[in-house]
GROMACS .gro file of N, CA and C in nm:
model
  543
    1GLU      N    1  -1.901   5.071  -4.801
    1GLU     CA    2  -1.875   5.154  -4.683
    1GLU      C    3  -1.966   5.113  -4.567
    2ASP      N    4  -2.094   5.097  -4.593
    2ASP     CA    5  -2.189   5.066  -4.485
    2ASP      C    6  -2.194   4.918  -4.450
    3VAL      N    7  -2.148   4.831  -4.538
    3VAL     CA    8  -2.159   4.688  -4.515
    3VAL      C    9  -2.025   4.627  -4.474
    4VAL      N   10  -1.921   4.655  -4.548
    4VAL     CA   11  -1.792   4.590  -4.524
    4VAL      C   12  -1.717   4.653  -4.407
    5ARG      N   13  -1.711   4.785  -4.401
    5ARG     CA   14  -1.631   4.851  -4.298
    5ARG      C   15  -1.673   4.814  -4.156
    6PRO      N   16  -1.802   4.816  -4.122
    6PRO     CA   17  -1.839   4.788  -3.982
    6PRO      C   18  -1.810   4.645  -3.935
    7LYS      N   19  -1.810   4.549  -4.025
    7LYS     CA   20  -1.801   4.409  -3.984
    7LYS      C   21  -1.665   4.345  -4.010
    8ASN      N   22  -1.573   4.418  -4.068
    8ASN     CA   23  -1.445   4.359  -4.107
    8ASN      C   24  -1.327   4.439  -4.057
    9ARG      N   25  -1.212   4.377  -4.066
    9ARG     CA   26  -1.088   4.444  -4.029
    9ARG      C   27  -1.059   4.555  -4.130
   10PRO      N   28  -0.986   4.656  -4.088
   10PRO     CA   29  -0.951   4.764  -4.182
   10PRO      C   30  -0.880   4.713  -4.307
   11SER      N   31  -0.796   4.612  -4.293
   11SER     CA   32  -0.724   4.560  -4.410
   11SER      C   33  -0.820   4.493  -4.508
   12THR      N   34  -0.923   4.427  -4.457
   12THR     CA   35  -1.023   4.364  -4.544
   12THR      C   36  -1.103   4.471  -4.616
   13TYR      N   37  -1.143   4.574  -4.543
   13TYR     CA   38  -1.217   4.684  -4.605
   13TYR      C   39  -1.134   4.747  -4.716
   14LYS      N   40  -1.006   4.772  -4.689
   14LYS     CA   41  -0.919   4.835  -4.788
   14LYS      C   42  -0.907   4.747  -4.912
   15ARG      N   43  -0.892   4.617  -4.891
   15ARG     CA   44  -0.879   4.524  -5.004
   15ARG      C   45  -1.007   4.525  -5.089
   16HIS      N   46  -1.123   4.523  -5.023
   16HIS     CA   47  -1.250   4.529  -5.096
   16HIS      C   48  -1.261   4.661  -5.173
   17ALA      N   49  -1.229   4.771  -5.107
   17ALA     CA   50  -1.238   4.902  -5.172
   17ALA      C   51  -1.145   4.909  -5.293
   18ASP      N   52  -1.026   4.853  -5.280
   18ASP     CA   53  -0.930   4.853  -5.392
   18ASP      C   54  -0.983   4.771  -5.510
   19ILE      N   55  -1.041   4.654  -5.480
   19ILE     CA   56  -1.097   4.570  -5.587
   19ILE      C   57  -1.209   4.644  -5.659
   20VAL      N   58  -1.295   4.710  -5.584
   20VAL     CA   59  -1.405   4.786  -5.645
   20VAL      C   60  -1.349   4.899  -5.731
   21ARG      N   61  -1.254   4.975  -5.676
   21ARG     CA   62  -1.199   5.092  -5.745
   21ARG      C   63  -1.120   5.052  -5.871
   22VAL      N   64  -1.037   4.949  -5.860
   22VAL     CA   65  -0.946   4.914  -5.969
   22VAL      C   66  -1.011   4.822  -6.073
   23HIS      N   67  -1.098   4.731  -6.029
   23HIS     CA   68  -1.147   4.629  -6.122
   23HIS      C   69  -1.296   4.639  -6.155
   24LEU      N   70  -1.379   4.662  -6.055
   24LEU     CA   71  -1.523   4.658  -6.081
   24LEU      C   72  -1.578   4.788  -6.137
   25LYS      N   73  -1.545   4.900  -6.076
   25LYS     CA   74  -1.601   5.027  -6.125
   25LYS      C   75  -1.562   5.057  -6.270
   26PRO      N   76  -1.433   5.044  -6.305
   26PRO     CA   77  -1.398   5.075  -6.444
   26PRO      C   78  -1.466   4.983  -6.545
   27SER      N   79  -1.489   4.858  -6.509
   27SER     CA   80  -1.546   4.761  -6.603
   27SER      C   81  -1.698   4.759  -6.604
   28LEU      N   82  -1.759   4.770  -6.486
   28LEU     CA   83  -1.904   4.755  -6.477
   28LEU      C   84  -1.976   4.877  -6.418
   29GLY      N   85  -1.903   4.978  -6.380
   29GLY     CA   86  -1.962   5.094  -6.314
   29GLY      C   87  -2.066   5.167  -6.397
   30HIS      N   88  -2.059   5.153  -6.527
   30HIS     CA   89  -2.154   5.221  -6.616
   30HIS      C   90  -2.284   5.142  -6.635
   31VAL      N   91  -2.287   5.017  -6.587
   31VAL     CA   92  -2.403   4.930  -6.609
   31VAL      C   93  -2.499   4.942  -6.490
   32ARG      N   94  -2.625   4.969  -6.520
   32ARG     CA   95  -2.727   4.974  -6.413
   32ARG      C   96  -2.744   4.834  -6.355
   33LEU      N   97  -2.760   4.826  -6.224
   33LEU     CA   98  -2.772   4.697  -6.156
   33LEU      C   99  -2.877   4.607  -6.220
   34ALA      N  100  -2.992   4.662  -6.249
   34ALA     CA  101  -3.103   4.582  -6.305
   34ALA      C  102  -3.071   4.530  -6.444
   35ARG      N  103  -2.973   4.589  -6.511
   35ARG     CA  104  -2.938   4.547  -6.647
   35ARG      C  105  -2.812   4.460  -6.652
   36LEU      N  106  -2.749   4.439  -6.539
   36LEU     CA  107  -2.627   4.358  -6.535
   36LEU      C  108  -2.661   4.211  -6.563
   37THR      N  109  -2.583   4.149  -6.651
   37THR     CA  110  -2.611   4.011  -6.690
   37THR      C  111  -2.497   3.919  -6.648
   38PRO      N  112  -2.528   3.789  -6.637
   38PRO     CA  113  -2.420   3.693  -6.610
   38PRO      C  114  -2.313   3.697  -6.718
   39ALA      N  115  -2.352   3.719  -6.841
   39ALA     CA  116  -2.255   3.723  -6.950
   39ALA      C  117  -2.156   3.838  -6.932
   40GLN      N  118  -2.204   3.955  -6.886
   40GLN     CA  119  -2.115   4.068  -6.862
   40GLN      C  120  -2.015   4.036  -6.750
   41VAL      N  121  -2.066   3.973  -6.645
   41VAL     CA  122  -1.977   3.937  -6.534
   41VAL      C  123  -1.876   3.832  -6.580
   42GLN      N  124  -1.922   3.730  -6.653
   42GLN     CA  125  -1.831   3.626  -6.702
   42GLN      C  126  -1.726   3.687  -6.795
   43SER      N  127  -1.766   3.782  -6.877
   43SER     CA  128  -1.673   3.851  -6.966
   43SER      C  129  -1.567   3.928  -6.886
   44LEU      N  130  -1.612   3.993  -6.780
   44LEU     CA  131  -1.518   4.064  -6.692
   44LEU      C  132  -1.417   3.966  -6.633
   45LEU      N  133  -1.464   3.854  -6.583
   45LEU     CA  134  -1.374   3.755  -6.522
   45LEU      C  135  -1.274   3.702  -6.624
   46LYS      N  136  -1.323   3.677  -6.745
   46LYS     CA  137  -1.235   3.627  -6.852
   46LYS      C  138  -1.129   3.732  -6.887
   47SER      N  139  -1.172   3.857  -6.899
   47SER     CA  140  -1.075   3.961  -6.937
   47SER      C  141  -0.972   3.982  -6.826
   48LYS      N  142  -1.014   3.972  -6.701
   48LYS     CA  143  -0.920   3.988  -6.589
   48LYS      C  144  -0.822   3.871  -6.583
   49SER      N  145  -0.866   3.755  -6.632
   49SER     CA  146  -0.780   3.637  -6.632
   49SER      C  147  -0.681   3.636  -6.747
   50SER      N  148  -0.711   3.710  -6.854
   50SER     CA  149  -0.628   3.698  -6.975
   50SER      C  150  -0.560   3.827  -7.019
   51THR      N  151  -0.601   3.943  -6.969
   51THR     CA  152  -0.542   4.069  -7.014
   51THR      C  153  -0.416   4.101  -6.933
   52PRO      N  154  -0.302   4.113  -7.001
   52PRO     CA  155  -0.179   4.146  -6.927
   52PRO      C  156  -0.187   4.288  -6.867
   53ARG      N  157  -0.133   4.301  -6.747
   53ARG     CA  158  -0.126   4.433  -6.682
   53ARG      C  159   0.000   4.504  -6.729
   54LYS      N  160   0.029   4.618  -6.668
   54LYS     CA  161   0.148   4.696  -6.707
   54LYS      C  162   0.277   4.616  -6.692
   55ASN      N  163   0.281   4.528  -6.591
   55ASN     CA  164   0.402   4.448  -6.570
   55ASN      C  165   0.409   4.326  -6.662
   56GLY      N  166   0.310   4.311  -6.750
   56GLY     CA  167   0.310   4.202  -6.845
   56GLY      C  168   0.245   4.074  -6.795
   57ARG      N  169   0.211   4.071  -6.667
   57ARG     CA  170   0.149   3.951  -6.610
   57ARG      C  171  -0.001   3.969  -6.598
   58THR      N  172  -0.072   3.857  -6.602
   58THR     CA  173  -0.217   3.862  -6.582
   58THR      C  174  -0.246   3.845  -6.432
   59LEU      N  175  -0.369   3.875  -6.394
   59LEU     CA  176  -0.408   3.854  -6.255
   59LEU      C  177  -0.410   3.705  -6.225
   60SER      N  178  -0.381   3.670  -6.103
   60SER     CA  179  -0.384   3.529  -6.065
   60SER      C  180  -0.530   3.483  -6.060
   61PRO      N  181  -0.555   3.353  -6.079
   61PRO     CA  182  -0.691   3.301  -6.068
   61PRO      C  183  -0.752   3.331  -5.930
   62ARG      N  184  -0.669   3.331  -5.827
   62ARG     CA  185  -0.719   3.360  -5.693
   62ARG      C  186  -0.771   3.504  -5.684
   63THR      N  187  -0.701   3.599  -5.745
   63THR     CA  188  -0.746   3.738  -5.744
   63THR      C  189  -0.875   3.754  -5.824
   64VAL      N  190  -0.884   3.687  -5.937
   64VAL     CA  191  -1.005   3.694  -6.020
   64VAL      C  192  -1.123   3.633  -5.942
   65LYS      N  193  -1.097   3.524  -5.873
   65LYS     CA  194  -1.202   3.461  -5.791
   65LYS      C  195  -1.246   3.557  -5.681
   66TYR      N  196  -1.152   3.632  -5.625
   66TYR     CA  197  -1.182   3.730  -5.519
   66TYR      C  198  -1.267   3.845  -5.575
   67ILE      N  199  -1.238   3.888  -5.698
   67ILE     CA  200  -1.319   3.992  -5.764
   67ILE      C  201  -1.463   3.944  -5.774
   68ARG      N  202  -1.483   3.820  -5.818
   68ARG     CA  203  -1.617   3.762  -5.829
   68ARG      C  204  -1.684   3.753  -5.692
   69LEU      N  205  -1.609   3.715  -5.592
   69LEU     CA  206  -1.662   3.703  -5.457
   69LEU      C  207  -1.712   3.837  -5.404
   70ILE      N  208  -1.635   3.942  -5.425
   70ILE     CA  209  -1.673   4.076  -5.377
   70ILE      C  210  -1.795   4.127  -5.454
   71LEU      N  211  -1.796   4.107  -5.586
   71LEU     CA  212  -1.912   4.148  -5.665
   71LEU      C  213  -2.036   4.069  -5.619
   72GLY      N  214  -2.020   3.939  -5.599
   72GLY     CA  215  -2.133   3.856  -5.555
   72GLY      C  216  -2.186   3.901  -5.420
   73SER      N  217  -2.098   3.938  -5.329
   73SER     CA  218  -2.140   3.986  -5.198
   73SER      C  219  -2.218   4.117  -5.210
   74ALA      N  220  -2.168   4.206  -5.294
   74ALA     CA  221  -2.238   4.333  -5.315
   74ALA      C  222  -2.376   4.311  -5.376
   75LEU      N  223  -2.384   4.218  -5.470
   75LEU     CA  224  -2.513   4.190  -5.535
   75LEU      C  225  -2.610   4.120  -5.439
   76ARG      N  226  -2.559   4.038  -5.347
   76ARG     CA  227  -2.646   3.977  -5.245
   76ARG      C  228  -2.709   4.086  -5.158
   77HIS      N  229  -2.630   4.185  -5.121
   77HIS     CA  230  -2.685   4.297  -5.043
   77HIS      C  231  -2.786   4.377  -5.126
   78ALA      N  232  -2.758   4.396  -5.253
   78ALA     CA  233  -2.852   4.468  -5.340
   78ALA      C  234  -2.984   4.392  -5.350
   79MET      N  235  -2.978   4.259  -5.350
   79MET     CA  236  -3.101   4.177  -5.352
   79MET      C  237  -3.179   4.196  -5.222
   80ARG      N  238  -3.108   4.189  -5.109
   80ARG     CA  239  -3.175   4.206  -4.979
   80ARG      C  240  -3.244   4.341  -4.967
   81TRP      N  241  -3.183   4.441  -5.027
   81TRP     CA  242  -3.236   4.577  -5.018
   81TRP      C  243  -3.339   4.606  -5.127
   82GLY      N  244  -3.366   4.508  -5.213
   82GLY     CA  245  -3.470   4.523  -5.313
   82GLY      C  246  -3.431   4.595  -5.440
   83TYR      N  247  -3.302   4.612  -5.464
   83TYR     CA  248  -3.259   4.681  -5.586
   83TYR      C  249  -3.260   4.588  -5.707
   84ILE      N  250  -3.237   4.459  -5.684
   84ILE     CA  251  -3.234   4.361  -5.793
   84ILE      C  252  -3.305   4.234  -5.746
   85GLY      N  253  -3.342   4.151  -5.843
   85GLY     CA  254  -3.412   4.028  -5.809
   85GLY      C  255  -3.323   3.905  -5.812
   86ILE      N  256  -3.204   3.918  -5.873
   86ILE     CA  257  -3.116   3.802  -5.887
   86ILE      C  258  -2.970   3.845  -5.878
   87ASN      N  259  -2.889   3.758  -5.821
   87ASN     CA  260  -2.746   3.783  -5.810
   87ASN      C  261  -2.680   3.718  -5.931
   88VAL      N  262  -2.650   3.799  -6.032
   88VAL     CA  263  -2.596   3.744  -6.157
   88VAL      C  264  -2.454   3.689  -6.140
   89ALA      N  265  -2.380   3.737  -6.040
   89ALA     CA  266  -2.245   3.684  -6.018
   89ALA      C  267  -2.251   3.537  -5.977
   90ALA      N  268  -2.357   3.499  -5.906
   90ALA     CA  269  -2.373   3.360  -5.864
   90ALA      C  270  -2.398   3.267  -5.982
   91LEU      N  271  -2.435   3.323  -6.095
   91LEU     CA  272  -2.463   3.242  -6.214
   91LEU      C  273  -2.341   3.226  -6.304
   92THR      N  274  -2.228   3.280  -6.261
   92THR     CA  275  -2.106   3.271  -6.340
   92THR      C  276  -2.015   3.163  -6.284
   93ASP      N  277  -1.919   3.123  -6.366
   93ASP     CA  278  -1.823   3.020  -6.325
   93ASP      C  279  -1.697   3.087  -6.272
   94PRO      N  280  -1.657   3.053  -6.150
   94PRO     CA  281  -1.532   3.110  -6.098
   94PRO      C  282  -1.413   3.045  -6.165
   95PRO      N  283  -1.301   3.115  -6.168
   95PRO     CA  284  -1.181   3.052  -6.224
   95PRO      C  285  -1.136   2.938  -6.133
   96ARG      N  286  -1.070   2.844  -6.192
   96ARG     CA  287  -1.017   2.732  -6.115
   96ARG      C  288  -0.888   2.777  -6.046
   97VAL      N  289  -0.884   2.757  -5.916
   97VAL     CA  290  -0.766   2.793  -5.838
   97VAL      C  291  -0.703   2.664  -5.788
   98GLU      N  292  -0.580   2.642  -5.828
   98GLU     CA  293  -0.510   2.522  -5.785
   98GLU      C  294  -0.473   2.534  -5.638
   99GLN      N  295  -0.497   2.426  -5.565
   99GLN     CA  296  -0.459   2.421  -5.425
   99GLN      C  297  -0.316   2.370  -5.415
  100HIS      N  298  -0.232   2.444  -5.347
  100HIS     CA  299  -0.093   2.403  -5.329
  100HIS      C  300  -0.075   2.346  -5.189
  101GLN      N  301  -0.015   2.230  -5.184
  101GLN     CA  302   0.012   2.167  -5.056
  101GLN      C  303   0.133   2.235  -4.993
  102VAL      N  304   0.117   2.282  -4.871
  102VAL     CA  305   0.228   2.343  -4.799
  102VAL      C  306   0.314   2.232  -4.741
  103GLU      N  307   0.443   2.241  -4.764
  103GLU     CA  308   0.534   2.140  -4.713
  103GLU      C  309   0.626   2.201  -4.609
  104ALA      N  310   0.634   2.135  -4.496
  104ALA     CA  311   0.724   2.179  -4.390
  104ALA      C  312   0.868   2.151  -4.431
  105LEU      N  313   0.958   2.226  -4.373
  105LEU     CA  314   1.100   2.201  -4.399
  105LEU      C  315   1.139   2.065  -4.342
  106SER      N  316   1.225   1.998  -4.412
  106SER     CA  317   1.280   1.874  -4.360
  106SER      C  318   1.378   1.910  -4.248
  107PRO      N  319   1.416   1.815  -4.164
  107PRO     CA  320   1.516   1.846  -4.061
  107PRO      C  321   1.645   1.901  -4.121
  108ASP      N  322   1.686   1.846  -4.236
  108ASP     CA  323   1.807   1.897  -4.301
  108ASP      C  324   1.786   2.040  -4.351
  109GLY      N  325   1.667   2.066  -4.407
  109GLY     CA  326   1.636   2.201  -4.453
  109GLY      C  327   1.633   2.300  -4.337
  110ALA      N  328   1.579   2.258  -4.224
  110ALA     CA  329   1.575   2.344  -4.106
  110ALA      C  330   1.716   2.374  -4.057
  111ARG      N  331   1.804   2.273  -4.057
  111ARG     CA  332   1.944   2.295  -4.017
  111ARG      C  333   2.011   2.396  -4.109
  112LYS      N  334   1.987   2.382  -4.241
  112LYS     CA  335   2.048   2.475  -4.337
  112LYS      C  336   1.996   2.617  -4.315
  113LEU      N  337   1.867   2.630  -4.285
  113LEU     CA  338   1.811   2.762  -4.257
  113LEU      C  339   1.877   2.822  -4.133
  114LEU      N  340   1.890   2.743  -4.028
  114LEU     CA  341   1.952   2.793  -3.904
  114LEU      C  342   2.097   2.835  -3.928
  115GLN      N  343   2.169   2.762  -4.011
  115GLN     CA  344   2.306   2.800  -4.045
  115GLN      C  345   2.308   2.931  -4.123
  116ALA      N  346   2.215   2.945  -4.214
  116ALA     CA  347   2.211   3.064  -4.300
  116ALA      C  348   2.177   3.191  -4.221
  117ILE      N  349   2.103   3.177  -4.113
  117ILE     CA  350   2.060   3.296  -4.036
  117ILE      C  351   2.141   3.316  -3.908
  118ALA      N  352   2.249   3.240  -3.893
  118ALA     CA  353   2.326   3.241  -3.768
  118ALA      C  354   2.364   3.381  -3.721
  119THR      N  355   2.391   3.471  -3.813
  119THR     CA  356   2.434   3.605  -3.773
  119THR      C  357   2.332   3.713  -3.810
  120HIS      N  358   2.216   3.671  -3.858
  120HIS     CA  359   2.113   3.768  -3.898
  120HIS      C  360   2.054   3.837  -3.776
  121ARG      N  361   2.024   3.964  -3.788
  121ARG     CA  362   1.973   4.039  -3.672
  121ARG      C  363   1.835   3.992  -3.628
  122PHE      N  364   1.760   3.927  -3.715
  122PHE     CA  365   1.629   3.874  -3.678
  122PHE      C  366   1.633   3.722  -3.658
  123ARG      N  367   1.749   3.671  -3.625
  123ARG     CA  368   1.769   3.527  -3.605
  123ARG      C  369   1.664   3.468  -3.511
  124ASN      N  370   1.643   3.531  -3.397
  124ASN     CA  371   1.548   3.476  -3.298
  124ASN      C  372   1.405   3.474  -3.352
  125LEU      N  373   1.370   3.571  -3.432
  125LEU     CA  374   1.237   3.572  -3.493
  125LEU      C  375   1.221   3.454  -3.588
  126PHE      N  376   1.324   3.428  -3.669
  126PHE     CA  377   1.320   3.314  -3.761
  126PHE      C  378   1.313   3.182  -3.685
  127ILE      N  379   1.389   3.171  -3.578
  127ILE     CA  380   1.387   3.048  -3.497
  127ILE      C  381   1.248   3.027  -3.437
  128CYS      N  382   1.189   3.135  -3.390
  128CYS     CA  383   1.054   3.126  -3.332
  128CYS      C  384   0.952   3.083  -3.439
  129ALA      N  385   0.965   3.136  -3.558
  129ALA     CA  386   0.876   3.098  -3.669
  129ALA      C  387   0.894   2.951  -3.703
  130LEU      N  388   1.017   2.908  -3.708
  130LEU     CA  389   1.048   2.769  -3.741
  130LEU      C  390   0.993   2.674  -3.633
  131ALA      N  391   1.007   2.714  -3.508
  131ALA     CA  392   0.967   2.627  -3.397
  131ALA      C  393   0.816   2.624  -3.375
  132THR      N  394   0.746   2.733  -3.407
  132THR     CA  395   0.604   2.742  -3.373
  132THR      C  396   0.510   2.733  -3.493
  133GLY      N  397   0.558   2.769  -3.611
  133GLY     CA  398   0.470   2.774  -3.727
  133GLY      C  399   0.381   2.897  -3.728
  134ALA      N  400   0.410   2.992  -3.637
  134ALA     CA  401   0.329   3.114  -3.631
  134ALA      C  402   0.353   3.199  -3.755
  135ARG      N  403   0.252   3.275  -3.791
  135ARG     CA  404   0.261   3.365  -3.906
  135ARG      C  405   0.346   3.487  -3.870
  136GLN      N  406   0.395   3.554  -3.973
  136GLN     CA  407   0.479   3.672  -3.954
  136GLN      C  408   0.411   3.777  -3.867
  137GLY      N  409   0.287   3.812  -3.901
  137GLY     CA  410   0.215   3.914  -3.824
  137GLY      C  411   0.192   3.873  -3.681
  138GLU      N  412   0.169   3.742  -3.659
  138GLU     CA  413   0.149   3.692  -3.524
  138GLU      C  414   0.277   3.707  -3.442
  139LEU      N  415   0.390   3.673  -3.503
  139LEU     CA  416   0.518   3.685  -3.432
  139LEU      C  417   0.551   3.830  -3.402
  140LEU      N  418   0.529   3.916  -3.502
  140LEU     CA  419   0.561   4.058  -3.482
  140LEU      C  420   0.465   4.125  -3.385
  141GLY      N  421   0.349   4.066  -3.363
  141GLY     CA  422   0.251   4.119  -3.269
  141GLY      C  423   0.265   4.063  -3.129
  142THR      N  424   0.360   3.971  -3.109
  142THR     CA  425   0.380   3.911  -2.977
  142THR      C  426   0.449   4.010  -2.885
  143ARG      N  427   0.395   4.021  -2.766
  143ARG     CA  428   0.453   4.110  -2.664
  143ARG      C  429   0.519   4.025  -2.556
  144TRP      N  430   0.605   4.086  -2.477
  144TRP     CA  431   0.676   4.011  -2.373
  144TRP      C  432   0.579   3.944  -2.278
  145ARG      N  433   0.467   4.007  -2.250
  145ARG     CA  434   0.371   3.947  -2.157
  145ARG      C  435   0.306   3.821  -2.213
  146ASP      N  436   0.323   3.797  -2.344
  146ASP     CA  437   0.269   3.677  -2.407
  146ASP      C  438   0.364   3.558  -2.398
  147VAL      N  439   0.485   3.582  -2.350
  147VAL     CA  440   0.587   3.478  -2.343
  147VAL      C  441   0.601   3.429  -2.200
  148ASP      N  442   0.592   3.298  -2.181
  148ASP     CA  443   0.611   3.236  -2.050
  148ASP      C  444   0.739   3.153  -2.057
  149HIS      N  445   0.849   3.212  -2.010
  149HIS     CA  446   0.979   3.145  -2.019
  149HIS      C  447   0.981   3.016  -1.936
  150ASP      N  448   0.916   3.017  -1.820
  150ASP     CA  449   0.916   2.898  -1.734
  150ASP      C  450   0.847   2.780  -1.801
  151ALA      N  451   0.733   2.807  -1.863
  151ALA     CA  452   0.657   2.700  -1.928
  151ALA      C  453   0.709   2.671  -2.069
  152GLY      N  454   0.789   2.763  -2.125
  152GLY     CA  455   0.839   2.747  -2.261
  152GLY      C  456   0.729   2.764  -2.364
  153THR      N  457   0.635   2.856  -2.336
  153THR     CA  458   0.523   2.878  -2.427
  153THR      C  459   0.511   3.024  -2.467
  154MET      N  460   0.436   3.044  -2.571
  154MET     CA  461   0.407   3.179  -2.620
  154MET      C  462   0.259   3.183  -2.657
  155ARG      N  463   0.192   3.288  -2.613
  155ARG     CA  464   0.049   3.304  -2.642
  155ARG      C  465   0.035   3.392  -2.765
  156ILE      N  466  -0.039   3.343  -2.864
  156ILE     CA  467  -0.070   3.423  -2.983
  156ILE      C  468  -0.202   3.493  -2.952
  157ALA      N  469  -0.194   3.623  -2.923
  157ALA     CA  470  -0.312   3.699  -2.884
  157ALA      C  471  -0.335   3.820  -2.972
  158THR      N  472  -0.233   3.865  -3.042
  158THR     CA  473  -0.245   3.980  -3.132
  158THR      C  474  -0.163   3.953  -3.258
  159SER      N  475  -0.189   4.034  -3.357
  159SER     CA  476  -0.116   4.026  -3.482
  159SER      C  477  -0.083   4.169  -3.525
  160LEU      N  478   0.033   4.188  -3.583
  160LEU     CA  479   0.071   4.320  -3.631
  160LEU      C  480   0.035   4.331  -3.778
  161GLN      N  481  -0.041   4.436  -3.812
  161GLN     CA  482  -0.080   4.460  -3.951
  161GLN      C  483  -0.041   4.601  -3.991
  162ARG      N  484  -0.010   4.616  -4.118
  162ARG     CA  485   0.016   4.749  -4.173
  162ARG      C  486  -0.109   4.790  -4.248
  163ILE      N  487  -0.171   4.899  -4.201
  163ILE     CA  488  -0.295   4.947  -4.261
  163ILE      C  489  -0.276   5.093  -4.296
  164ASP      N  490  -0.287   5.124  -4.424
  164ASP     CA  491  -0.266   5.261  -4.474
  164ASP      C  492  -0.134   5.318  -4.426
  165GLY      N  493  -0.029   5.236  -4.430
  165GLY     CA  494   0.105   5.281  -4.394
  165GLY      C  495   0.131   5.289  -4.245
  166GLU      N  496   0.034   5.252  -4.165
  166GLU     CA  497   0.047   5.259  -4.020
  166GLU      C  498   0.040   5.118  -3.961
  167TYR      N  499   0.128   5.088  -3.867
  167TYR     CA  500   0.128   4.957  -3.805
  167TYR      C  501   0.032   4.956  -3.687
  168ARG      N  502  -0.049   4.849  -3.681
  168ARG     CA  503  -0.148   4.837  -3.573
  168ARG      C  504  -0.150   4.694  -3.520
  169LEU      N  505  -0.169   4.682  -3.389
  169LEU     CA  506  -0.192   4.552  -3.329
  169LEU      C  507  -0.341   4.522  -3.340
  170VAL      N  508  -0.374   4.407  -3.395
  170VAL     CA  509  -0.513   4.368  -3.410
  170VAL      C  510  -0.530   4.228  -3.352
  171GLU      N  511  -0.654   4.193  -3.321
  171GLU     CA  512  -0.681   4.058  -3.274
  171GLU      C  513  -0.666   3.961  -3.391
  172PRO      N  514  -0.627   3.837  -3.360
  172PRO     CA  515  -0.619   3.738  -3.469
  172PRO      C  516  -0.753   3.725  -3.539
  173LYS      N  517  -0.747   3.680  -3.663
  173LYS     CA  518  -0.864   3.677  -3.749
  173LYS      C  519  -0.975   3.586  -3.697
  174THR      N  520  -0.939   3.471  -3.643
  174THR     CA  521  -1.040   3.377  -3.595
  174THR      C  522  -1.011   3.337  -3.451
  175GLN      N  523  -1.110   3.279  -3.387
  175GLN     CA  524  -1.093   3.230  -3.250
  175GLN      C  525  -0.986   3.121  -3.247
  176LYS      N  526  -0.981   3.038  -3.350
  176LYS     CA  527  -0.883   2.930  -3.358
  176LYS      C  528  -0.741   2.985  -3.367
  177SER      N  529  -0.725   3.108  -3.421
  177SER     CA  530  -0.593   3.168  -3.433
  177SER      C  531  -0.535   3.207  -3.297
  178ARG      N  532  -0.622   3.228  -3.199
  178ARG     CA  533  -0.575   3.259  -3.063
  178ARG      C  534  -0.534   3.127  -2.999
  179ARG      N  535  -0.406   3.116  -2.966
  179ARG     CA  536  -0.357   2.988  -2.918
  179ARG      C  537  -0.229   3.005  -2.837
  180VAL      N  538  -0.191   2.898  -2.771
  180VAL     CA  539  -0.064   2.892  -2.699
  180VAL      C  540   0.023   2.791  -2.771
  181VAL      N  541   0.144   2.833  -2.805
  181VAL     CA  542   0.239   2.743  -2.873
  181VAL      C  543   0.362   2.727  -2.786
   0.00000   0.00000   0.00000
């Protein structure tokens, strides 16, 4: 609450809070910080990687890595504040996350997409995504004042996010995300 909320977007805070509530508190909430061991954290990561959930699937390696990241961040703050002497999460091995190469549509694939959406009510949104490579939230956050018809450009200045069931315009995540396409 005091560390993540002030410095992060509401969606990031919510994601951290959900990870703590759903994964960390039930598994490690009973363990005193000073008694937490790397073995306990590694065991948590292993169980999260291998235990099927209600839908029968296990958590993705990326989600398990995120659990470790959030725990490690919390333990770094606990070290700074003098509650513990070592960050035991840093002594554990993160799961291996495969990097997937993103492939752009081929010209033929783009033509097929355009044919498939010819009568779709969001046709122009799809065309804009195809032409610019902008993210969904960036496109949905674009306002008319961001479009320069004469120059044929669009300024990415805001992004639309759904936070606690409410839609909000937020600034792009990084300075590099603010751009003209």
